[in-house]
PDB file of C-alpha atoms in Angstrom:
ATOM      1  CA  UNK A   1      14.804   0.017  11.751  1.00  0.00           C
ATOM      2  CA  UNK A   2      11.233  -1.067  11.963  1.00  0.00           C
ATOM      3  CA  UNK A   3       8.624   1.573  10.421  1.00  0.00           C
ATOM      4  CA  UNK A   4       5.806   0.053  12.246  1.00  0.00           C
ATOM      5  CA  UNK A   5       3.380   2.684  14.831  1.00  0.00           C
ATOM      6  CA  UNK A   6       5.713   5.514  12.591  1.00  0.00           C
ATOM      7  CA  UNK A   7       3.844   8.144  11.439  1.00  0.00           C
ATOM      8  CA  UNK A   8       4.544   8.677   7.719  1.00  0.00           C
ATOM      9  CA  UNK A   9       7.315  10.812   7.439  1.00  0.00           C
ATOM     10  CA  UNK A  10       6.615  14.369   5.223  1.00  0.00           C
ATOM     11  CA  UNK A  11       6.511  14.344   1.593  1.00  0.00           C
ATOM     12  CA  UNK A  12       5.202  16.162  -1.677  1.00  0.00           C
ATOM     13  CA  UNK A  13       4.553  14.426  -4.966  1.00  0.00           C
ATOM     14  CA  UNK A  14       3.119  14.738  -8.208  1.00  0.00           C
ATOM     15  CA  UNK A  15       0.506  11.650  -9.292  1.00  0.00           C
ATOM     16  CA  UNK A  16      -1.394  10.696 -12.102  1.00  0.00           C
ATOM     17  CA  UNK A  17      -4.926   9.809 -11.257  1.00  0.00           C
ATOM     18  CA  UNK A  18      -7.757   8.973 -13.858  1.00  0.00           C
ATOM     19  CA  UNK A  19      -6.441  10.939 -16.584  1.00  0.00           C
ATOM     20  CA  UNK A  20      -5.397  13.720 -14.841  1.00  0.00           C
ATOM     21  CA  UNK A  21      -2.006  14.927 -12.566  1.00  0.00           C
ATOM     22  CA  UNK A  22      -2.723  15.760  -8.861  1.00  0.00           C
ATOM     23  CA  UNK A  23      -0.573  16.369  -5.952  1.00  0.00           C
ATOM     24  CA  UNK A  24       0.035  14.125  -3.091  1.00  0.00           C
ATOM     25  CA  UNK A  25       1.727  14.328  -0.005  1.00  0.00           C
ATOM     26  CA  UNK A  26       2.096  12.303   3.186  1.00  0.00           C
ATOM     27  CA  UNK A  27      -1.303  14.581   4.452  1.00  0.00           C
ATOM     28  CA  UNK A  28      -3.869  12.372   2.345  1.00  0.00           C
ATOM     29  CA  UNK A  29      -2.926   9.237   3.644  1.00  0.00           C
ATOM     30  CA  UNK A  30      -4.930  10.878   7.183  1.00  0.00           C
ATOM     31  CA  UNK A  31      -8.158  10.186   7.372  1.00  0.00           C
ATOM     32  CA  UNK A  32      -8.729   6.986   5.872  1.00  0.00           C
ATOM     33  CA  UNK A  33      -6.801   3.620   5.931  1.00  0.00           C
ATOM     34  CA  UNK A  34      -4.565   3.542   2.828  1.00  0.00           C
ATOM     35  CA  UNK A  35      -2.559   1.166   1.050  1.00  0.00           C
ATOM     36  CA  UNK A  36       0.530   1.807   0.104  1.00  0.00           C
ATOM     37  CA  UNK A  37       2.390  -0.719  -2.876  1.00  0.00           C
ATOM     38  CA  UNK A  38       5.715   0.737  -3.990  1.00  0.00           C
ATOM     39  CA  UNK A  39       6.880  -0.928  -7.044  1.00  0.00           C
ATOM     40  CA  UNK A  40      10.215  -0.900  -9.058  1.00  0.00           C
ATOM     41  CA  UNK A  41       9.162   0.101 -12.620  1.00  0.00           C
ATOM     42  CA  UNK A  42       6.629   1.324 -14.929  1.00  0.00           C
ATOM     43  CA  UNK A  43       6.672  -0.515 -18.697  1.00  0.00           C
ATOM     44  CA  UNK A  44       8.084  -3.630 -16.482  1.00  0.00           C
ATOM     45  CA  UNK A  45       6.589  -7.588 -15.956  1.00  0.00           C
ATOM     46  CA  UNK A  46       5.636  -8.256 -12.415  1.00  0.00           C
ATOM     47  CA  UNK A  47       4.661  -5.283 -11.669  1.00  0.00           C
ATOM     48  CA  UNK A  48       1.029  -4.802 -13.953  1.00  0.00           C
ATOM     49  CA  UNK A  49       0.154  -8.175 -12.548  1.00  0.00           C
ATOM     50  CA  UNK A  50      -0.021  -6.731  -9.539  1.00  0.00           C
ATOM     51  CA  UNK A  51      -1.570  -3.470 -10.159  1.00  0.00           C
ATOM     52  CA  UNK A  52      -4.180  -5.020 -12.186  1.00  0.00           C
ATOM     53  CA  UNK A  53      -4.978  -7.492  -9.110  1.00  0.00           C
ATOM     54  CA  UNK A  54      -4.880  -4.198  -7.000  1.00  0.00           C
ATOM     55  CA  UNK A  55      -7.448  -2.539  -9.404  1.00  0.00           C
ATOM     56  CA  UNK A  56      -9.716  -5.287  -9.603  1.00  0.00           C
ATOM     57  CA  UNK A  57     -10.326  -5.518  -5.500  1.00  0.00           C
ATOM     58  CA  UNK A  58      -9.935  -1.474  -5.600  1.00  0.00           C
ATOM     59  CA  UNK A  59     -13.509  -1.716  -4.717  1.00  0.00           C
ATOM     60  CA  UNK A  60     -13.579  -3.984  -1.866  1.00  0.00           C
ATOM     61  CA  UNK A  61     -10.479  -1.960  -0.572  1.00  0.00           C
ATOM     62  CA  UNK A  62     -12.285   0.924  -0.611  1.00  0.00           C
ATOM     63  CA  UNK A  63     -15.587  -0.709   0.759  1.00  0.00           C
ATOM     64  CA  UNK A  64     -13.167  -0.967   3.865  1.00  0.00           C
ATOM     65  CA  UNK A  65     -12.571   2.820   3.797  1.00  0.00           C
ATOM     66  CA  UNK A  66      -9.086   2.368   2.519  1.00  0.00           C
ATOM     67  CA  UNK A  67      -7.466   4.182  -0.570  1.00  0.00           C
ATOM     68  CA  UNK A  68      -4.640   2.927  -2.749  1.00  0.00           C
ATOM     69  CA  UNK A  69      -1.674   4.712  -3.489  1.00  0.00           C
ATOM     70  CA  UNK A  70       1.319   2.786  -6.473  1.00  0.00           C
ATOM     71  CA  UNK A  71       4.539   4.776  -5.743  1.00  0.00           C
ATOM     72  CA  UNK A  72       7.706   4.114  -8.035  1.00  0.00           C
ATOM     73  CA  UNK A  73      10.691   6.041  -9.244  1.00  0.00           C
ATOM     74  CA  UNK A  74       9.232   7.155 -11.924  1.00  0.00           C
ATOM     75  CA  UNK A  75       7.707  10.028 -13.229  1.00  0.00           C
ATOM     76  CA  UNK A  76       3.907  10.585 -12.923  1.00  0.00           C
ATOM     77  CA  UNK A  77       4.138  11.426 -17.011  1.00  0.00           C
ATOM     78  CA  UNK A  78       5.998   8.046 -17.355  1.00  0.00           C
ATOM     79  CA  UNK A  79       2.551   6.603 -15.039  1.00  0.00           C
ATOM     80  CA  UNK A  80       0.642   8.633 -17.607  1.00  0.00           C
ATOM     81  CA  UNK A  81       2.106   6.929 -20.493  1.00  0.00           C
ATOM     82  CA  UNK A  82       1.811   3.089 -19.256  1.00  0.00           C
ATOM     83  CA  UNK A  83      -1.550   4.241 -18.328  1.00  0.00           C
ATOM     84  CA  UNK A  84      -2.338   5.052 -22.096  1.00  0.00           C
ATOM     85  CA  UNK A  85      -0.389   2.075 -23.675  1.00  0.00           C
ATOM     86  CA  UNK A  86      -1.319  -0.992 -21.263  1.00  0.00           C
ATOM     87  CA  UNK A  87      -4.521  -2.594 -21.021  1.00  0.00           C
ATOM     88  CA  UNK A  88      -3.695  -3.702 -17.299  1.00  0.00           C
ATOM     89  CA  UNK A  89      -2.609  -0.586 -16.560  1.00  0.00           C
ATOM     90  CA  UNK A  90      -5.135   1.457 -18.470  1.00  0.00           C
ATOM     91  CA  UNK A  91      -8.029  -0.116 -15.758  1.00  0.00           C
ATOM     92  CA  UNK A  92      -6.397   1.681 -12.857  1.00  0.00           C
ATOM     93  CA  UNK A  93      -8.268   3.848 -11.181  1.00  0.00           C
ATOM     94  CA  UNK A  94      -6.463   4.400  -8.101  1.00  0.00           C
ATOM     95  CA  UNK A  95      -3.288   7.242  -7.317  1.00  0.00           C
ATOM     96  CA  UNK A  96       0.034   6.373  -9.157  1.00  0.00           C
ATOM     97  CA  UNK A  97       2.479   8.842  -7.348  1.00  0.00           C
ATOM     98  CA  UNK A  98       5.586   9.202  -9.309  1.00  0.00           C
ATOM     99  CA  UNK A  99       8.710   9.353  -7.054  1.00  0.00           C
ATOM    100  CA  UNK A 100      11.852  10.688  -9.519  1.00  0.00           C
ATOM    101  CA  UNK A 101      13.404  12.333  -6.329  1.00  0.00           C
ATOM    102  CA  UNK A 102      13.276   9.059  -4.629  1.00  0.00           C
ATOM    103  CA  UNK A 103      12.391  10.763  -1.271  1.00  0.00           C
ATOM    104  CA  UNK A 104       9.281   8.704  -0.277  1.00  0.00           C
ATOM    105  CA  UNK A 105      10.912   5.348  -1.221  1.00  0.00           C
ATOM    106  CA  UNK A 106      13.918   6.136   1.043  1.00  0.00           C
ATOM    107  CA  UNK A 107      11.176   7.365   3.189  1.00  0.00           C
ATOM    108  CA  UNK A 108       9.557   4.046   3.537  1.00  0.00           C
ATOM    109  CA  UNK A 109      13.067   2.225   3.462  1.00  0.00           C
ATOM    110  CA  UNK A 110      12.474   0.407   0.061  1.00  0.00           C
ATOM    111  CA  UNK A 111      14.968   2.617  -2.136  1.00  0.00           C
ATOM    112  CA  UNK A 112      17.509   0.055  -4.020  1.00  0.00           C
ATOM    113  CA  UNK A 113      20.065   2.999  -3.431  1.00  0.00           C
ATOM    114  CA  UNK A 114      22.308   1.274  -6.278  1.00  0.00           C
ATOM    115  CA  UNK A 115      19.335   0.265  -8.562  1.00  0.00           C
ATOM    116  CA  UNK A 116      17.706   3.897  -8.256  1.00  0.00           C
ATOM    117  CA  UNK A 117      14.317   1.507  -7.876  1.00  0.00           C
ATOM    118  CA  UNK A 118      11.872   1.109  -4.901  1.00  0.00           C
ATOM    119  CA  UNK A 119      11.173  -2.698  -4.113  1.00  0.00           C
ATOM    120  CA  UNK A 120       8.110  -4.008  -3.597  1.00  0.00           C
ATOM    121  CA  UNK A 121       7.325  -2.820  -0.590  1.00  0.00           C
ATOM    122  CA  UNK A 122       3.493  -2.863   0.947  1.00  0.00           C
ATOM    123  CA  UNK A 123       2.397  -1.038   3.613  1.00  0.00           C
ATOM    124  CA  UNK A 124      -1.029  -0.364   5.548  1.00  0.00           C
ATOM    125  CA  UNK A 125      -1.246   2.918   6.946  1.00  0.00           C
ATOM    126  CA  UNK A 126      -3.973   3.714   9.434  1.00  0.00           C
ATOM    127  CA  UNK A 127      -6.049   6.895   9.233  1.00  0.00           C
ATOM    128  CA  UNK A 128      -3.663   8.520  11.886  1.00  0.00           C
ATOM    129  CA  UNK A 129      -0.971   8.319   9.110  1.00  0.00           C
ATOM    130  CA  UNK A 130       0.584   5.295  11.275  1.00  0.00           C
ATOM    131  CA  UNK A 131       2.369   2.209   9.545  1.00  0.00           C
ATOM    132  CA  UNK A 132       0.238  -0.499  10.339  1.00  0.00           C
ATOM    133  CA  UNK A 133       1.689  -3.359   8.358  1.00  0.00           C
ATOM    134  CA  UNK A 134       4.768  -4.028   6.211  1.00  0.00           C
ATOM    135  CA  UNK A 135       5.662  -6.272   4.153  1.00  0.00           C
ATOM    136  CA  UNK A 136       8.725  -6.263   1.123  1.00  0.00           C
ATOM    137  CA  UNK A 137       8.994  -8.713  -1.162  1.00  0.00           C
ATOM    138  CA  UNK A 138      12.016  -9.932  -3.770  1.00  0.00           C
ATOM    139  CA  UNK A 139      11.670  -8.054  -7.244  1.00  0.00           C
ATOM    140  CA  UNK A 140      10.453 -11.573  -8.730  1.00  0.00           C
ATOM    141  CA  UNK A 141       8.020 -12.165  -6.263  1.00  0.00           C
ATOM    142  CA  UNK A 142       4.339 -10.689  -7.091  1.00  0.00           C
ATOM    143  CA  UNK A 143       1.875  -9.673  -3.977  1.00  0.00           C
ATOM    144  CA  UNK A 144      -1.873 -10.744  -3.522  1.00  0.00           C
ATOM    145  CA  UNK A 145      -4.604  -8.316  -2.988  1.00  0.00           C
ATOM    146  CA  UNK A 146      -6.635 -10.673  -0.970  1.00  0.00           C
ATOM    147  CA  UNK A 147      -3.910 -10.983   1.491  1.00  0.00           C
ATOM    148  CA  UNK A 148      -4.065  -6.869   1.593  1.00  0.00           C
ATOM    149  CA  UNK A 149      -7.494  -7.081   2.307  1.00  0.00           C
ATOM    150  CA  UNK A 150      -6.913  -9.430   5.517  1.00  0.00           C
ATOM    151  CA  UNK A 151      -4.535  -7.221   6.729  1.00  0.00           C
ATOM    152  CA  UNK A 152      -6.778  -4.098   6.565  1.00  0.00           C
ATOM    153  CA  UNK A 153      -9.632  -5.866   8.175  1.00  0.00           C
ATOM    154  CA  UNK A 154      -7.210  -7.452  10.788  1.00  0.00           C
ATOM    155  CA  UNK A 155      -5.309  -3.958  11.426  1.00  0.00           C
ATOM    156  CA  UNK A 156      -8.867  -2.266  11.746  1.00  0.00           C
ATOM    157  CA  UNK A 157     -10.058  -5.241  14.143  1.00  0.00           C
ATOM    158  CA  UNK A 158      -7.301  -4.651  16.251  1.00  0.00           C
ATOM    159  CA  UNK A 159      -8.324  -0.549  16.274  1.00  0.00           C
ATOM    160  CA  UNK A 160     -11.873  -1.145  17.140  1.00  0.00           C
ATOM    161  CA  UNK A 161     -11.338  -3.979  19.780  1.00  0.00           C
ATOM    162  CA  UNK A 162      -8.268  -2.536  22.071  1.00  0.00           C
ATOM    163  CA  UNK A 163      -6.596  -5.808  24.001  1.00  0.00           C
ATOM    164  CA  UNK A 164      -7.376  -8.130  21.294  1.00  0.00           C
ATOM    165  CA  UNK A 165      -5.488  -9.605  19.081  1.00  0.00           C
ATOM    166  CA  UNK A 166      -5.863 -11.551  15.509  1.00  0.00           C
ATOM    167  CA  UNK A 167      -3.907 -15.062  15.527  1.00  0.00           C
ATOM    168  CA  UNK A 168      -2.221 -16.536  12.511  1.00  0.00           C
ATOM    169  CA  UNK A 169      -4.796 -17.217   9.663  1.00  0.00           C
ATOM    170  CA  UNK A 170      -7.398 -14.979  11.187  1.00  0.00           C
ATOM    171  CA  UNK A 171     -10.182 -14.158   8.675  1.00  0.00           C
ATOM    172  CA  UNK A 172     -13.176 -11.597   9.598  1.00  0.00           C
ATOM    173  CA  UNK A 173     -15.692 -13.329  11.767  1.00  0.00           C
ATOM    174  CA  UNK A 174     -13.164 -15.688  13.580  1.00  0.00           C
ATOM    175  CA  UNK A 175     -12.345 -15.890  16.975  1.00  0.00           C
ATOM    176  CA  UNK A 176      -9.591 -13.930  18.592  1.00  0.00           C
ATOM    177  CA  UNK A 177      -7.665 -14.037  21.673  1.00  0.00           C
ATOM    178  CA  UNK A 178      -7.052 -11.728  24.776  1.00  0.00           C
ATOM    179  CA  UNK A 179      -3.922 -11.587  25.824  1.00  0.00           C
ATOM    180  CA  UNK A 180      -3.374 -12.768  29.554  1.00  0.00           C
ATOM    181  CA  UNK A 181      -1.574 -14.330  31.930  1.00  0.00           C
ATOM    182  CA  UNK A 182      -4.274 -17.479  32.250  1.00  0.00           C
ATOM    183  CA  UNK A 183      -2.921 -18.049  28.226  1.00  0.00           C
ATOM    184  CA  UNK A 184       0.978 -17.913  28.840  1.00  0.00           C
ATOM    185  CA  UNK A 185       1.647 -21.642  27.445  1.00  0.00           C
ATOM    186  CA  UNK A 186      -1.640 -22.515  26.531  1.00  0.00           C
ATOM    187  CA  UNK A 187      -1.979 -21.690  22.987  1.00  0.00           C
TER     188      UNK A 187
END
């Protein structure tokens, strides 16, 4: 079942954030646009390549008001640890929300029930707390950041600008179409 125009379904987490544990829940993701990258494991290959790439745009993500949230199934002291003991990981600045119970990764449909792991699942959430964007990828297949970024500015386009939409391979700046019955079998 598709998650997209769901509102985020209610959780309550603990996190590890810049040295220090917090609490999260499905209420901080209001507000803002956030970003939402579940991953399978900490201490693990792919996934620091993409948490790096996720840290070193965290700036331009947040220039777009957006926040970013890691989420796997494990605990935020594991986060802690791979924190202290990777130098990819040890840049992050962003929320790592540790997920033991599993409840936000069956939540966002990415629990590998027989695994115990989330996949890599990526999802823009706008600052109703609405899905915006999904997007789940095989375990060996990294994500991009820039492609995040497109998305965001695309989703947030598309808020700003009611009846118009973004075609394939829109970037901001570029034109966009109106949908209407003078463009059925045209484009």
């Amino acid at each position: 079942m598709s998650l997209i125009g769901k509102e985020v379904q209610p959780f309550q987490a603990k996190a590890f954030k810049q040295g220090e544990f917090v609490d999260v829940s499905n209420e901080d993701f209001k507000g803002q646009w956030s970003v939402v990258c579940f991953y399978p494991a900490d201490f693990s290959f792919v996934c620091p390549t993409e948490l790096e790439d996720l840290q070193n745009n965290y700036e331009a993500l947040k220039e777009l008001g957006a926040e970013v949230y890691s989420v796997s199934t494990d605990t935020h002291f594991v986060h802690k640890g791979w924190h202290d003991s990777s130098e990819k990981i040890g840049k992050i600045k962003y929320t790592m929300i540790g997920d033991p119970s599993q409840t936000i990764s069956r939540n966002f449909d990415v629990l590998n029930e027989e695994e115990g792991l989330a996949d890599r699942g990526t999802f823009v959430i706008d600052p109703d707390g609405v899905i915006q964007t999904v997007e789940v990828n095989a375990g060996g297949i990294g994500r991009d950041a820039d492609t995040i970024i497109n998305k965001i500015k695309a989703a947030q386009y598309v808020r700003q600008n009611p009846g118009e939409v973004c075609p394939a391979k829109w970037e901001e700046g570029n034109d966009t179409l109106t949908p209407s019955l003078d463009l059925v079998g045209k484009i």
